[in-house]
Structures are given as structure tokens and as C-alpha cells.
PDB file of C-alpha atoms and ligand atoms in Angstrom:
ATOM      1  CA  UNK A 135      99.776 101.829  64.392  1.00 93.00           C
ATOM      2  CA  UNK A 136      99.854 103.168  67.955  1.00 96.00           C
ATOM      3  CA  UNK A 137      99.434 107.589  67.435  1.00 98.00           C
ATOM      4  CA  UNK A 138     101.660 109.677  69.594  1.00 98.00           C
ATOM      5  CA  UNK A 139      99.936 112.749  70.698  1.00 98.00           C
ATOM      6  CA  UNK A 140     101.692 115.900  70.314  1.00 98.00           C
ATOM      7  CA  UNK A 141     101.751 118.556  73.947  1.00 98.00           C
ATOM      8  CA  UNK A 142      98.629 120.369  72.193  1.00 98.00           C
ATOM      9  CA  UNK A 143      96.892 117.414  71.454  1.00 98.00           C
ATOM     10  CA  UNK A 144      97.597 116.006  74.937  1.00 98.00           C
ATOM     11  CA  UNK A 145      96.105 119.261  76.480  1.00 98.00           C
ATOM     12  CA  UNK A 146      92.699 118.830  74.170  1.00 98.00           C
ATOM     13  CA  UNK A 147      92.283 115.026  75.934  1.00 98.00           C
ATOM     14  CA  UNK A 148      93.100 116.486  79.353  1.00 98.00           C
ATOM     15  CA  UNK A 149      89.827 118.766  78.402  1.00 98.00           C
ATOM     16  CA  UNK A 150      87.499 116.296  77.469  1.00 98.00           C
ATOM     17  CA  UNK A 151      88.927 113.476  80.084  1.00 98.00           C
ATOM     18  CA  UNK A 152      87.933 116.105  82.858  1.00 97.00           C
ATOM     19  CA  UNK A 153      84.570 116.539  81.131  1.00 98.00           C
ATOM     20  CA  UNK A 154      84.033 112.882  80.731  1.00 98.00           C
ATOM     21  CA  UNK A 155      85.164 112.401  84.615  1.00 96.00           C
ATOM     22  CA  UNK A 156      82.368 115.248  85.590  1.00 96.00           C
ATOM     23  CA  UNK A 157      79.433 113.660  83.192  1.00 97.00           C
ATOM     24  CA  UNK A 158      80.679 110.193  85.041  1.00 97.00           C
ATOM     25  CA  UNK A 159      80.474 111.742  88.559  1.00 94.00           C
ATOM     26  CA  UNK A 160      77.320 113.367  88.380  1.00 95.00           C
ATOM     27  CA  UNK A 161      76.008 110.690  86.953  1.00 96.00           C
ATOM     28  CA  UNK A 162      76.846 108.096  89.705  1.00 94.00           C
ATOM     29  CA  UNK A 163      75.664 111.035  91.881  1.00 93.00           C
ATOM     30  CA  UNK A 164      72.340 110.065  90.054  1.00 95.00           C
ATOM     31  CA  UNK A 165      72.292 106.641  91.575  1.00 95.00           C
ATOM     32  CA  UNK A 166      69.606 105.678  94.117  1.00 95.00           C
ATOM     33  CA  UNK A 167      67.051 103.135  94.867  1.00 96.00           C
ATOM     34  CA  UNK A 168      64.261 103.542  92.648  1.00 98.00           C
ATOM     35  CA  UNK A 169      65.838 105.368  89.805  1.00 98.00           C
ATOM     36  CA  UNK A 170      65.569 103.148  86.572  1.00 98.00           C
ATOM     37  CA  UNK A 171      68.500 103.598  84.362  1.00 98.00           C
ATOM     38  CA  UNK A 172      66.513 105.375  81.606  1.00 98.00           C
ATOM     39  CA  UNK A 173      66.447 108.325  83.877  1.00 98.00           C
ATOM     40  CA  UNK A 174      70.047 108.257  84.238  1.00 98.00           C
ATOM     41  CA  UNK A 175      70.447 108.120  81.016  1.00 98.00           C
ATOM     42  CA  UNK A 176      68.044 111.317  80.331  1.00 98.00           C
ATOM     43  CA  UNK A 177      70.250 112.594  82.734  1.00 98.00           C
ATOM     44  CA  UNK A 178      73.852 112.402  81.022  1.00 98.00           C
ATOM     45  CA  UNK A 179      71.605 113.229  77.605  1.00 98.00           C
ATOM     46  CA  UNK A 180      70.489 116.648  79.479  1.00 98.00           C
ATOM     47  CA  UNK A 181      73.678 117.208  81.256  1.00 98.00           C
ATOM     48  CA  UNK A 182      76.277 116.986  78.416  1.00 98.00           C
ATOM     49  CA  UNK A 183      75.090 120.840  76.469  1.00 98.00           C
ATOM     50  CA  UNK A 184      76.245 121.694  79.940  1.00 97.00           C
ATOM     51  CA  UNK A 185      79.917 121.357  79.651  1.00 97.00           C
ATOM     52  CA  UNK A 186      82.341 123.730  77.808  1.00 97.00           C
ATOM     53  CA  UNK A 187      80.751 125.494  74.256  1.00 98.00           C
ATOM     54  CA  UNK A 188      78.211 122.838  74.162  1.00 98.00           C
ATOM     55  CA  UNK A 189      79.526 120.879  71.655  1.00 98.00           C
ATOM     56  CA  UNK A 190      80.282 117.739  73.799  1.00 98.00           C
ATOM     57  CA  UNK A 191      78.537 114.305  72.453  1.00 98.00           C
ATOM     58  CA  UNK A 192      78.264 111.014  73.748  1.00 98.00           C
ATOM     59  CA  UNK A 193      80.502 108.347  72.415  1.00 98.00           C
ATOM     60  CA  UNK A 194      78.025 105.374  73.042  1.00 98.00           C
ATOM     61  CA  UNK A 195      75.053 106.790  71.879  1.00 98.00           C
ATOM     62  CA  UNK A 196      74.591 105.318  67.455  1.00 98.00           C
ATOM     63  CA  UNK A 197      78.027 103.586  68.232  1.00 98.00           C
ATOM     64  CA  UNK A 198      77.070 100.732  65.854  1.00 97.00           C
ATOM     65  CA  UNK A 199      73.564 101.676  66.621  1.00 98.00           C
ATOM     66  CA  UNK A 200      73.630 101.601  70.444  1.00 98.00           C
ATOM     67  CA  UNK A 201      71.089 103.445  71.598  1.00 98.00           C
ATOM     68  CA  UNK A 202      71.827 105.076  74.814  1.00 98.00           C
ATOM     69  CA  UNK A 203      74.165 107.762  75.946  1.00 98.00           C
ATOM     70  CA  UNK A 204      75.778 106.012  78.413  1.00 98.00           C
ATOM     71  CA  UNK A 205      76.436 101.672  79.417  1.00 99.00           C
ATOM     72  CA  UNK A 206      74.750 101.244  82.606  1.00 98.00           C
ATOM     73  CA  UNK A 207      75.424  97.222  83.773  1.00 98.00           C
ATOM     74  CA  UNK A 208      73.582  96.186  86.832  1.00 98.00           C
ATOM     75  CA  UNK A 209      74.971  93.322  88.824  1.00 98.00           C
ATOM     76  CA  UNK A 210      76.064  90.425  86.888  1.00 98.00           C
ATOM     77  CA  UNK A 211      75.901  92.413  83.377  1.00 99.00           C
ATOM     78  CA  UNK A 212      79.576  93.346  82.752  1.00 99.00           C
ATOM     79  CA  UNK A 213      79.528  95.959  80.162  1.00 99.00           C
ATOM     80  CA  UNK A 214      76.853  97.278  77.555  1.00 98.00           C
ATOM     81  CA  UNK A 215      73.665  97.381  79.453  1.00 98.00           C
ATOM     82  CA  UNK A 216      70.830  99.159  77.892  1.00 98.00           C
ATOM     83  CA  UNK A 217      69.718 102.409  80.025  1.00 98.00           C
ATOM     84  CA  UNK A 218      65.623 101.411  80.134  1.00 98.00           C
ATOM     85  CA  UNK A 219      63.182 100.707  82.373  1.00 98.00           C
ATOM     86  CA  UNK A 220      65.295  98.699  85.066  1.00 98.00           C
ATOM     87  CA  UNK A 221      64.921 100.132  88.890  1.00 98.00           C
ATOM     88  CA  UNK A 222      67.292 100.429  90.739  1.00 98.00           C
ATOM     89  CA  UNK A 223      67.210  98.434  94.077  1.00 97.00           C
ATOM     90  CA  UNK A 224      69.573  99.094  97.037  1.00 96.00           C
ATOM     91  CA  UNK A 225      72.502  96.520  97.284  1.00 94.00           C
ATOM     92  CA  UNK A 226      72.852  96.361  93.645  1.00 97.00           C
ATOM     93  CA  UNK A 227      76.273  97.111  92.234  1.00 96.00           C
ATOM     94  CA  UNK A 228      76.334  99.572  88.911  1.00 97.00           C
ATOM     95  CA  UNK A 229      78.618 100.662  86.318  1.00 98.00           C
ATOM     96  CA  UNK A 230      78.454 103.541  84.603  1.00 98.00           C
ATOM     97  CA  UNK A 231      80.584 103.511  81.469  1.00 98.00           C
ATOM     98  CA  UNK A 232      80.731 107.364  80.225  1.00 98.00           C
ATOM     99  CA  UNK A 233      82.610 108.121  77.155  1.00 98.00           C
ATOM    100  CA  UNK A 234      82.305 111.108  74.106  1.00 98.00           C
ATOM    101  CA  UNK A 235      84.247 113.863  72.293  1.00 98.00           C
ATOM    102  CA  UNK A 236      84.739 117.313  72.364  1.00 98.00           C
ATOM    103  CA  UNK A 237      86.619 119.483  69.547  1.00 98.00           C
ATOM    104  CA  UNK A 238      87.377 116.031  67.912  1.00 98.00           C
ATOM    105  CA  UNK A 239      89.351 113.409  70.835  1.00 98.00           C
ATOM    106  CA  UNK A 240      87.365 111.496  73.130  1.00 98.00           C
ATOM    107  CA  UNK A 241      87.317 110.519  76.757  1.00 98.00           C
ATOM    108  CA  UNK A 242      86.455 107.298  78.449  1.00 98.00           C
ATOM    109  CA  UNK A 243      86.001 106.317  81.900  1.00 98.00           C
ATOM    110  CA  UNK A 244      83.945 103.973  83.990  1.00 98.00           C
ATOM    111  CA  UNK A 245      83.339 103.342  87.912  1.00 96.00           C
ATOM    112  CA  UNK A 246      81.032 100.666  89.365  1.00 95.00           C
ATOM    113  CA  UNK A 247      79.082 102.172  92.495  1.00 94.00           C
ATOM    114  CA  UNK A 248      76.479 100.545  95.143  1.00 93.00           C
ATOM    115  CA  UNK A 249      72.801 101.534  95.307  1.00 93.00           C
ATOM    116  CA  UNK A 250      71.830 102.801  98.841  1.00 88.00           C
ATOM    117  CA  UNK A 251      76.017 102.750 100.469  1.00 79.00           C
ATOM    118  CA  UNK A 252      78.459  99.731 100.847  1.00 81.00           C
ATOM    119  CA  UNK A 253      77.127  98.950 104.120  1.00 86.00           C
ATOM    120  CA  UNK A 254      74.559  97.214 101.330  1.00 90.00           C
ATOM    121  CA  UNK A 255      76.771  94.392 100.294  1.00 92.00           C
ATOM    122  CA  UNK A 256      78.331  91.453 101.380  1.00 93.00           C
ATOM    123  CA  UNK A 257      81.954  90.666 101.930  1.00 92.00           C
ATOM    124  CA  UNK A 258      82.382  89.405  98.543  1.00 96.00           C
ATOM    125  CA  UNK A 259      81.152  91.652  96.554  1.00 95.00           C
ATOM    126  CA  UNK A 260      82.825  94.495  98.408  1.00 93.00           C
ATOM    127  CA  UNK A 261      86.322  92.754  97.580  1.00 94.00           C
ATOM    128  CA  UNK A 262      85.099  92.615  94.088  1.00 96.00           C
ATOM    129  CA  UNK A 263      84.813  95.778  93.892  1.00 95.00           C
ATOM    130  CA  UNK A 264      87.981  96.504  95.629  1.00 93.00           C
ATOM    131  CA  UNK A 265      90.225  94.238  93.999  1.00 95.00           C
ATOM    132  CA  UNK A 266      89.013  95.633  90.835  1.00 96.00           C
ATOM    133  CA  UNK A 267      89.691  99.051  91.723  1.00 95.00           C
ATOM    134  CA  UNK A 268      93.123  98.114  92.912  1.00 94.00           C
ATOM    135  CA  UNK A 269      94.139  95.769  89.561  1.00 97.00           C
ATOM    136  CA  UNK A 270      93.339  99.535  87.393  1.00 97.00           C
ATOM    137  CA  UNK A 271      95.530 101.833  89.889  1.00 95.00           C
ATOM    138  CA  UNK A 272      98.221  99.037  90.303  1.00 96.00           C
ATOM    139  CA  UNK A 273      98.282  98.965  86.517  1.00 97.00           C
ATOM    140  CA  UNK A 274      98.555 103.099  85.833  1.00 97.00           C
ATOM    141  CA  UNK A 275     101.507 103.208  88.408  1.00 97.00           C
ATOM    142  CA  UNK A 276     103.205 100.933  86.510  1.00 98.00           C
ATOM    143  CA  UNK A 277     102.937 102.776  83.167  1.00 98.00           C
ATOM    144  CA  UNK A 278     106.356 104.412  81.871  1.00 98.00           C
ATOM    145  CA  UNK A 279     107.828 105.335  78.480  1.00 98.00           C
ATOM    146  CA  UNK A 280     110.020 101.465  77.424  1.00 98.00           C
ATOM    147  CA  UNK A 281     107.153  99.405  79.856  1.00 98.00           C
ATOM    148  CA  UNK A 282     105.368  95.895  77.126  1.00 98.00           C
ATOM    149  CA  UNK A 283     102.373  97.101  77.022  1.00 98.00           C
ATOM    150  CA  UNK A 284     101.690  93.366  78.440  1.00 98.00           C
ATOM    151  CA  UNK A 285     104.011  93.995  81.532  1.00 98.00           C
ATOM    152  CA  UNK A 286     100.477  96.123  82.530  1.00 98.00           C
ATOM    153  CA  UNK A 287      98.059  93.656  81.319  1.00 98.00           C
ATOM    154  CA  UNK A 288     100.166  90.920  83.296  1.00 98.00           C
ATOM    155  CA  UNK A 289      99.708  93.342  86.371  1.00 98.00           C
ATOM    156  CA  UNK A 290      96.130  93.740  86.071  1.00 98.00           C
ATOM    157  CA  UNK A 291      95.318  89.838  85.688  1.00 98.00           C
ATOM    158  CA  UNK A 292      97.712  89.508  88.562  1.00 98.00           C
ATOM    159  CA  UNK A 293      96.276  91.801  90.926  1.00 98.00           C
ATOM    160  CA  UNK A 294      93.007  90.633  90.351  1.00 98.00           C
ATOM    161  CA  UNK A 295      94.172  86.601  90.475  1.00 98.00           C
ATOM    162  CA  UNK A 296      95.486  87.306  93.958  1.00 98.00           C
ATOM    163  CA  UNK A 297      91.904  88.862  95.127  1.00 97.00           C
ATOM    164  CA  UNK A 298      90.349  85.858  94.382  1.00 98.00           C
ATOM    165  CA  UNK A 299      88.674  87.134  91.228  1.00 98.00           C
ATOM    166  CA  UNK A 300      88.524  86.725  87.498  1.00 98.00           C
ATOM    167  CA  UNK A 301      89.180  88.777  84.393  1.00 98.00           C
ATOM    168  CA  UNK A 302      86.991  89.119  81.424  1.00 98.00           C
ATOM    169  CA  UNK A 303      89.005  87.375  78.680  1.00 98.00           C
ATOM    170  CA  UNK A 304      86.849  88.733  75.346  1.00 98.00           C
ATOM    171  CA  UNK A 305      86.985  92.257  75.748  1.00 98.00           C
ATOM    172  CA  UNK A 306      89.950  94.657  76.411  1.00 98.00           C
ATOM    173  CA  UNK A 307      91.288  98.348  77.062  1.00 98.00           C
ATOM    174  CA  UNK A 308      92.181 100.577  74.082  1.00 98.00           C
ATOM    175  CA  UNK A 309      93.918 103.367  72.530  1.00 98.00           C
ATOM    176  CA  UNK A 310      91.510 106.590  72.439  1.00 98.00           C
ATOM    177  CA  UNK A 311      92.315 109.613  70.826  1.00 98.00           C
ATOM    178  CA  UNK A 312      90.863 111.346  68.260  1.00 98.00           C
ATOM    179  CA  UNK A 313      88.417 108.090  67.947  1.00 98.00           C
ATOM    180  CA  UNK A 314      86.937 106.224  70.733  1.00 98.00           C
ATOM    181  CA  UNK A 315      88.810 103.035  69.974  1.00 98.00           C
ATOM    182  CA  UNK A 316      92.341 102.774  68.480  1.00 98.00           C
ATOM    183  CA  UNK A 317      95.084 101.158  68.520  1.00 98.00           C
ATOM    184  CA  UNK A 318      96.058  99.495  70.498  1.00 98.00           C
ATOM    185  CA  UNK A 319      94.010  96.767  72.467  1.00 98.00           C
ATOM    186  CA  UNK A 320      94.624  96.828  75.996  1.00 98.00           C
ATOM    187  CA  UNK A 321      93.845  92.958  76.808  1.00 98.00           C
ATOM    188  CA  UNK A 322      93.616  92.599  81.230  1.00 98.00           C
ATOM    189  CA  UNK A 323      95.718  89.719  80.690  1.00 98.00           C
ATOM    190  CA  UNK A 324      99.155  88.119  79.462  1.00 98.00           C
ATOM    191  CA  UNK A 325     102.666  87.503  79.584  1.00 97.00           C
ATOM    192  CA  UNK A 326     105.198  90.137  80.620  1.00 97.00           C
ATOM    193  CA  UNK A 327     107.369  91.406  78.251  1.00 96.00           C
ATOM    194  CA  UNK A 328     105.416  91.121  75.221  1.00 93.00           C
ATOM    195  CA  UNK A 329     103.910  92.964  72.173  1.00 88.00           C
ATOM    196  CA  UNK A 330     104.187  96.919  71.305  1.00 96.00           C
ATOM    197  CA  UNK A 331     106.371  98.860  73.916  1.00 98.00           C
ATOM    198  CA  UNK A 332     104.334 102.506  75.518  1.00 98.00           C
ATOM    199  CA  UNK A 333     106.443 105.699  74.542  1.00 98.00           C
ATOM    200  CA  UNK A 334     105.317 109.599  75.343  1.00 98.00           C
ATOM    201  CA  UNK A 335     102.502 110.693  74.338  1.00 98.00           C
ATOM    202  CA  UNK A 336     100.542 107.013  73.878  1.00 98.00           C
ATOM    203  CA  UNK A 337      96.919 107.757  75.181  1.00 98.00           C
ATOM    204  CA  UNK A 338      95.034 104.424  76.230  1.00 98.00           C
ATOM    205  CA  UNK A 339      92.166 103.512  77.964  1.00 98.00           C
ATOM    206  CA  UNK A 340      92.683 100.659  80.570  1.00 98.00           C
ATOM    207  CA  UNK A 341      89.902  99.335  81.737  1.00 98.00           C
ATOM    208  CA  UNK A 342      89.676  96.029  84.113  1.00 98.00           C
ATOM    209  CA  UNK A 343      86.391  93.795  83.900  1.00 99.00           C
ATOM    210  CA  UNK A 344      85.809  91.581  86.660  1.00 98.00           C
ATOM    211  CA  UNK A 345      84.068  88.429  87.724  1.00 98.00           C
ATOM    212  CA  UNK A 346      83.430  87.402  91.419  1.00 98.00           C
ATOM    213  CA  UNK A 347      82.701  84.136  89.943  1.00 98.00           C
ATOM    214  CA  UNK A 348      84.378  82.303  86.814  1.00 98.00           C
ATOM    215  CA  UNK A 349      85.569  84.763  83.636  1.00 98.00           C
ATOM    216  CA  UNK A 350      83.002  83.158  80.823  1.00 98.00           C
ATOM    217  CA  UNK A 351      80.720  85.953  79.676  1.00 98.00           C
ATOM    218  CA  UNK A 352      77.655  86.018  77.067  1.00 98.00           C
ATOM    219  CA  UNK A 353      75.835  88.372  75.361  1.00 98.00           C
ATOM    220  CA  UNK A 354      72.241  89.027  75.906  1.00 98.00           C
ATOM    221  CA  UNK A 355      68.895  88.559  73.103  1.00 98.00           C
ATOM    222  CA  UNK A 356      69.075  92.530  72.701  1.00 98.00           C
ATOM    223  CA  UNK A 357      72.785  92.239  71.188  1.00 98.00           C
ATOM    224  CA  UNK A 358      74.743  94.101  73.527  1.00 98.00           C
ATOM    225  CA  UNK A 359      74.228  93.587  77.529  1.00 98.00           C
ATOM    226  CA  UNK A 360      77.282  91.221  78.165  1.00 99.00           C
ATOM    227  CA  UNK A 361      76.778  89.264  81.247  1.00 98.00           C
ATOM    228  CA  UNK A 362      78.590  86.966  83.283  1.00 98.00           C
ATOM    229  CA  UNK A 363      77.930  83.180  82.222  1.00 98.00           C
ATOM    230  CA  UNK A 364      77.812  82.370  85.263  1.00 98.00           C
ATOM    231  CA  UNK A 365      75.463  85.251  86.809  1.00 98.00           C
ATOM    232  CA  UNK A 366      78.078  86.169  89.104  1.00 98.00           C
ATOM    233  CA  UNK A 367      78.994  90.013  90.643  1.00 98.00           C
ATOM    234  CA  UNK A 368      80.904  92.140  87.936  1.00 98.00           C
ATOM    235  CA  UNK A 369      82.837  94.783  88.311  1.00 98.00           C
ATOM    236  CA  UNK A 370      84.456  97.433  85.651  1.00 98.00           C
ATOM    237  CA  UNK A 371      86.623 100.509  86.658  1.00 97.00           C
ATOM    238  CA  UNK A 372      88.252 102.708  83.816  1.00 98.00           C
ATOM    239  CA  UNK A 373      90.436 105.528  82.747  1.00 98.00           C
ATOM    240  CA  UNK A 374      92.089 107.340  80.325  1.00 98.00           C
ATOM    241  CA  UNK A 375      95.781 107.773  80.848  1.00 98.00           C
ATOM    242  CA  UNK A 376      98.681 109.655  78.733  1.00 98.00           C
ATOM    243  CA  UNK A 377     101.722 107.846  79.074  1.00 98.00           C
ATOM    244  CA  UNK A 378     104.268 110.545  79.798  1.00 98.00           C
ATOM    245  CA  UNK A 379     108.032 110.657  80.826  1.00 98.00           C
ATOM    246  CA  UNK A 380     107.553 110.465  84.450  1.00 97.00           C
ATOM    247  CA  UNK A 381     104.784 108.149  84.360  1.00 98.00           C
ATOM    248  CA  UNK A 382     100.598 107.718  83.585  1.00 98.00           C
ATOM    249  CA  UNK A 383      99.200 110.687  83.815  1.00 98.00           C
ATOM    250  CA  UNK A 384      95.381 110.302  84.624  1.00 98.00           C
ATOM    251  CA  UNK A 385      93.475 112.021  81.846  1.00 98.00           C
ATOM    252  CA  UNK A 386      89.647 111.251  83.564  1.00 97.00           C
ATOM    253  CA  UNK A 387      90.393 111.976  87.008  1.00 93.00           C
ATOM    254  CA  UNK A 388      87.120 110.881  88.735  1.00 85.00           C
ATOM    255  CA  UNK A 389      88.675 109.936  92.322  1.00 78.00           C
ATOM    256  CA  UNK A 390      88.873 113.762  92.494  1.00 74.00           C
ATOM    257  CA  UNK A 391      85.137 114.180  92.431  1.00 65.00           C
ATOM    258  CA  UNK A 392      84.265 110.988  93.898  1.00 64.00           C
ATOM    259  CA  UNK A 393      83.667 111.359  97.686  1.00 58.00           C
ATOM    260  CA  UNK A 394      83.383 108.435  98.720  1.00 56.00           C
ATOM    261  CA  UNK A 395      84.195 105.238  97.412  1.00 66.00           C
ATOM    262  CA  UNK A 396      87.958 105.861  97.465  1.00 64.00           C
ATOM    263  CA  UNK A 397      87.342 105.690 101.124  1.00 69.00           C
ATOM    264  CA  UNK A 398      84.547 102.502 101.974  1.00 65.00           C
ATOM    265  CA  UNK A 399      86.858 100.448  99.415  1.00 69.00           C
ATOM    266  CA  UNK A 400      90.066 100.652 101.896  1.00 67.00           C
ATOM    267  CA  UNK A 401      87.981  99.111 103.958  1.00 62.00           C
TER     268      UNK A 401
HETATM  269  N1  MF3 B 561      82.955 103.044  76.629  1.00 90.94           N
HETATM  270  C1  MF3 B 561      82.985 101.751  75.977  1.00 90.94           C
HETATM  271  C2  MF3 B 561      84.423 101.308  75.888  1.00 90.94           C
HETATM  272  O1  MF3 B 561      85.096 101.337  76.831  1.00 90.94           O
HETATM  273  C3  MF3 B 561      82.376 101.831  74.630  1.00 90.94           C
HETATM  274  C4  MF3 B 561      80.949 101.742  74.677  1.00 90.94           C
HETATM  275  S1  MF3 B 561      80.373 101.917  73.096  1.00 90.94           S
HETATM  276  C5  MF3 B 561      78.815 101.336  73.194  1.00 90.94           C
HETATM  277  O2  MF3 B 561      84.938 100.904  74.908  1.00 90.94           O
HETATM  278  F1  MF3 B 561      78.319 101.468  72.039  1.00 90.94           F
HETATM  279  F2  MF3 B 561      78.813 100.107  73.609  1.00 90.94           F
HETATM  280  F3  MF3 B 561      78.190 102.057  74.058  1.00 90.94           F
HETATM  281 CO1   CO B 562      86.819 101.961  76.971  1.00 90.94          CO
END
């Protein structure tokens, strides 16, 4: 069963989305050579008392026993990565995956950055990155009360088949709400005109995950770093949208925070 948020209910997830977006963006604002992603993590940990009564808590962190407060995925891990001892180098590509709750609904949201400035990578990985952006903002434009939910998931795997990428097949988007993951799954690929149909109110996370190379993915010894099979570049870019009656509404606004990469990525 997909939940349909009431206007008071909507206005508690713009609330957390915007706290979620400002934990995400100070976080990337962490990001430099040298930093290992345990101090990033210490970070979020330190910053999250910070916002609103205090009462704001990680989603990730004893999520089926994961252990950090955020996913930080370096490279050619997709999603999952373990905040530890890893450094940071410049030219590496990272995604910060920053989700938790506040007076009982949760926000999710995700942005993959560069270590040391885009000037760092090479042509590829920059479209990565930008054709990934592009497949999640194509996507929310498209949203509308009476829209398949696969008419988006067909525009995602679309957007990012005609950038010369690939989508991650084995995990998806999701509803979010007053749990991190609901109903229902938001799969980056598929055939127009299919499954449950968005109507006001709907909350879901969409979230794109992106291969440079082929889609195959495997998890890691440690249980949770997914990487790409083939060690390629991977990107991930995510919000949290309300589906409302003039369109997607953009619950974890972090382009409004985020100085630069909306720029470097038009590019
Ligand atoms: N934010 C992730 C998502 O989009 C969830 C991470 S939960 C964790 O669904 F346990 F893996 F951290
Ligand atoms: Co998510």
C-alpha cells in the first residue's frame, strides 16, 4: 500500500528533507584530499544535535546493524560503503548518502562529489556524473498526479542509456515517510505505462545508480559496500520528492546549498 500524506504531514517531511539536505551539504563540504571517511562520518554524528530540538537521528546508522551514520562509496563502490579508515585522494568521485528522522518521517538524499574540483577527472567520468544528475532531474519534472510510476523509471533508464551509461538493476528508489523505506519501490528502469499510478501527497525517494561501465554489481566480504562488478566509475544522486498537483515538489533541496556542482556539471 502506497500512504498519502496529509498537508500537515507533508509540512513535517519538508522539515526534515531540509535538514537532511543541510547534514548532506555540510557534509560534502567535508570532502578533501586526505580526509578518511571515518572523519566524515564523526562529522554528520557531531553535526546532527545541531539541527532543530536536537532530536534528529541518522537513518543508516543500526539499520540492520549498519554501523555508520552515513554511506560514503568511493569510486567504483555504488552504495553502502563503510565510513573507516579510507583517505581520501583527489580525483576520486564520492557519494554521500544522508538519510534520518525527525518528530517521526524521514529524509533521504544523496549527491556524488569530486575530491580536490572537477578539473580532477577525466571526460568520462565527468559525463558520469552528469548524465546521472540529469536522469534524477529529468525524472522529478516528469512527476504529476495520474503519471505509472514506471513512465519515471522508463525516463531515468532512458536518460541515462542515451549518456552512454548504465543503471544499477538490483537496487531501487522508495517510498519514505514515516519509515525510511516504504512502499513503493522506485526501480531506475522499465516499461512505460506500468504498475501503481502517483496521486497527491505520494512521498518517494528516487534515486538513480550509475555505472560508467556495465550495470552488474556485487557486494563486498564486509556485507554491505556494493560495488561495480566490473570496477567501473559509479555514480548515485537522490531526493525526496512529494508528488503534488502541479508537479514534484523537491522535499531535500540540496542544489540550493550546493555551490558548485550545479555549475562544473553543465559543462
Ligand atoms: N539511504 C539509503 C537508501 O537510500 C539507505 C541506507 S541504509 C544503510 O535507501 F543501512 F545502508 F545505511
Ligand atoms: Co534512498
Amino acid at each position: 500500500m502506497i500512504n498519502v500524506l496529509s498537508p500537515a504531514e507533508l509540512d513535517q517531511m519538508r522539515v526534515v528533507g531540509r535538514m537532511m539536505a543541510n547534514l548532506l551539504n555540510a557534509c560534502c563540504q567535508q570532502v578533501r584530499p586526505g580526509i578518511t571517511t571515518g572523519e566524515i562520518d564523526a562529522f554528520a554524528r557531531a553535526y546532527l544535535p545541531t539541527l532543530g530540538d536536537g532530536s534528529a537521528k541518522s537513518g543508516c546508522l543500526g539499520y540492520f546493524g549498519y554501523p555508520g551514520a552515513l554511506c560514503i562509496s568511493v569510486n567504483e563502490e555504488v552504495i553502502h560503503g563503510i565510513p573507516g579508515a579510507r583517505v581520501l585522494q583527489r580525483g576520486d568521485i564520492v557519494s554521500l548518502d544522508v538519510c534520518g528522522s525527525y518528530h517521526g518521517y524521514f529524509g533521504d538524499n544523496t549527491r556524488t562529489v569530486v575530491v580536490g574540483g572537477p578539473e580532477t577527472l577525466t571526460a568520462d567520468v565527468r559525463r558520469l556524473l552528469r548524465v546521472t544528475r540529469q536522469s534524477l532531474e529529468t525524472a522529478v519534472k516528469a512527476i504529476r498526479p495520474g503519471v505509472h510510476l514506471s513512465d519515471i523509471s522508463h525516463l531515468v533508464e532512458k536518460t541515462v542509456a542515451e549518456g552512454g551509461c548504465s543503471v544499477v538493476r538490483e537496487y531501487t528508489g522508495h517510498g519514505v515517510g514515516r519509515h525510511l523505506h516504504e512502499d513503493p519501490p522506485v526501480p531506475n528502469y522499465g516499461k512505460p505505462g506500468k504498475g501503481p499510478i502517483l496521486h497527491e501527497g505520494m512521498t518517494i525517494a528516487i534515486e538513480p545508480m550509475v555505472n560508467l561501465g556495465k550495470p552488474a554489481v556485487r557486494v563486498l566480504s564486509d556485507g554491505w559496500t556494493v560495488v561495480s562488478r566490473d570496477g567501473s566509475p559509479t555514480a548515485h544522486f537522490e531526493y525526496t520528492v512529494a508528488v503534488l498537483k502541479e508537479g514534484a515538489e523537491i522535499l531535500t533541496p540540496w542544489f540550493e546549498v550546493d555551490p558548485w556542482t550545479d555549475e562544473w556539471l553543465k559543462k
